[in-house]
């Protein structure tokens, strides 16, 4: 799963963690986040996020 970071504040969205404060379940890919989802730290839109790498697979 891909990690995306907010270009404005550096927050990293990690699918393995989701965003429980906004009702996003663990395992939700960035691409599957609702269109109106915003950065939990600064309120930036999804368009302000950039791909930064892949999460390591855990066994």
mmCIF file of C-alpha atoms in Angstrom:
data_model
loop_
_atom_site.group_PDB
_atom_site.id
_atom_site.type_symbol
_atom_site.label_atom_id
_atom_site.label_comp_id
_atom_site.label_asym_id
_atom_site.label_seq_id
_atom_site.Cartn_x
_atom_site.Cartn_y
_atom_site.Cartn_z
ATOM 1 C CA UNK A 1 0.000 0.000 0.000
ATOM 2 C CA UNK A 2 1.197 3.491 -0.851
ATOM 3 C CA UNK A 3 2.107 6.254 1.576
ATOM 4 C CA UNK A 4 1.197 9.822 0.648
ATOM 5 C CA UNK A 5 2.467 12.953 2.417
ATOM 6 C CA UNK A 6 0.894 16.381 2.677
ATOM 7 C CA UNK A 7 3.036 18.878 0.776
ATOM 8 C CA UNK A 8 1.962 21.656 3.160
ATOM 9 C CA UNK A 9 2.624 20.155 6.607
ATOM 10 C CA UNK A 10 4.321 16.786 6.060
ATOM 11 C CA UNK A 11 1.561 14.577 7.532
ATOM 12 C CA UNK A 12 1.829 11.055 6.105
ATOM 13 C CA UNK A 13 -1.311 9.090 5.304
ATOM 14 C CA UNK A 14 -0.621 5.403 5.909
ATOM 15 C CA UNK A 15 -3.288 2.946 4.740
ATOM 16 C CA UNK A 16 -2.392 0.503 7.520
ATOM 17 C CA UNK A 17 -3.482 3.132 10.055
ATOM 18 C CA UNK A 18 -6.409 4.761 8.242
ATOM 19 C CA UNK A 19 -7.939 7.888 9.785
ATOM 20 C CA UNK A 20 -10.349 6.795 12.504
ATOM 21 C CA UNK A 21 -11.141 10.402 13.471
ATOM 22 C CA UNK A 22 -12.737 10.851 10.040
ATOM 23 C CA UNK A 23 -14.279 7.373 9.696
ATOM 24 C CA UNK A 24 -11.588 5.935 7.400
ATOM 25 C CA UNK A 25 -10.928 2.296 8.237
ATOM 26 C CA UNK A 26 -7.482 0.725 8.455
ATOM 27 C CA UNK A 27 -6.452 -0.710 5.084
ATOM 28 C CA UNK A 28 -8.059 2.068 3.011
ATOM 29 C CA UNK A 29 -5.805 3.048 0.099
ATOM 30 C CA UNK A 30 -5.208 6.767 -0.442
ATOM 31 C CA UNK A 31 -6.937 6.550 -3.818
ATOM 32 C CA UNK A 32 -10.061 5.211 -2.075
ATOM 33 C CA UNK A 33 -10.366 8.071 0.420
ATOM 34 C CA UNK A 34 -13.520 10.178 -0.017
ATOM 35 C CA UNK A 35 -13.095 13.132 -2.383
ATOM 36 C CA UNK A 36 -13.773 15.548 0.488
ATOM 37 C CA UNK A 37 -11.187 13.984 2.845
ATOM 38 C CA UNK A 38 -8.683 16.539 4.146
ATOM 39 C CA UNK A 39 -5.370 16.418 5.983
ATOM 40 C CA UNK A 40 -6.066 15.887 9.691
ATOM 41 C CA UNK A 41 -3.319 18.339 10.664
ATOM 42 C CA UNK A 42 -3.710 21.309 8.337
ATOM 43 C CA UNK A 43 -6.922 20.760 6.351
ATOM 44 C CA UNK A 44 -5.215 20.458 2.941
ATOM 45 C CA UNK A 45 -7.136 18.628 0.212
ATOM 46 C CA UNK A 46 -6.142 15.298 -1.350
ATOM 47 C CA UNK A 47 -4.643 17.229 -4.281
ATOM 48 C CA UNK A 48 -2.003 18.591 -1.894
ATOM 49 C CA UNK A 49 -0.648 15.100 -1.153
ATOM 50 C CA UNK A 50 2.291 13.472 -2.925
ATOM 51 C CA UNK A 51 3.305 9.835 -3.211
ATOM 52 C CA UNK A 52 6.339 9.106 -1.014
ATOM 53 C CA UNK A 53 6.699 5.317 -1.041
ATOM 54 C CA UNK A 54 5.282 1.942 -0.151
ATOM 55 C CA UNK A 55 4.451 0.565 3.265
ATOM 56 C CA UNK A 56 6.410 -2.471 4.350
ATOM 57 C CA UNK A 57 4.362 -5.663 4.379
ATOM 58 C CA UNK A 58 3.959 -7.118 7.858
ATOM 59 C CA UNK A 59 3.673 -10.852 8.392
#
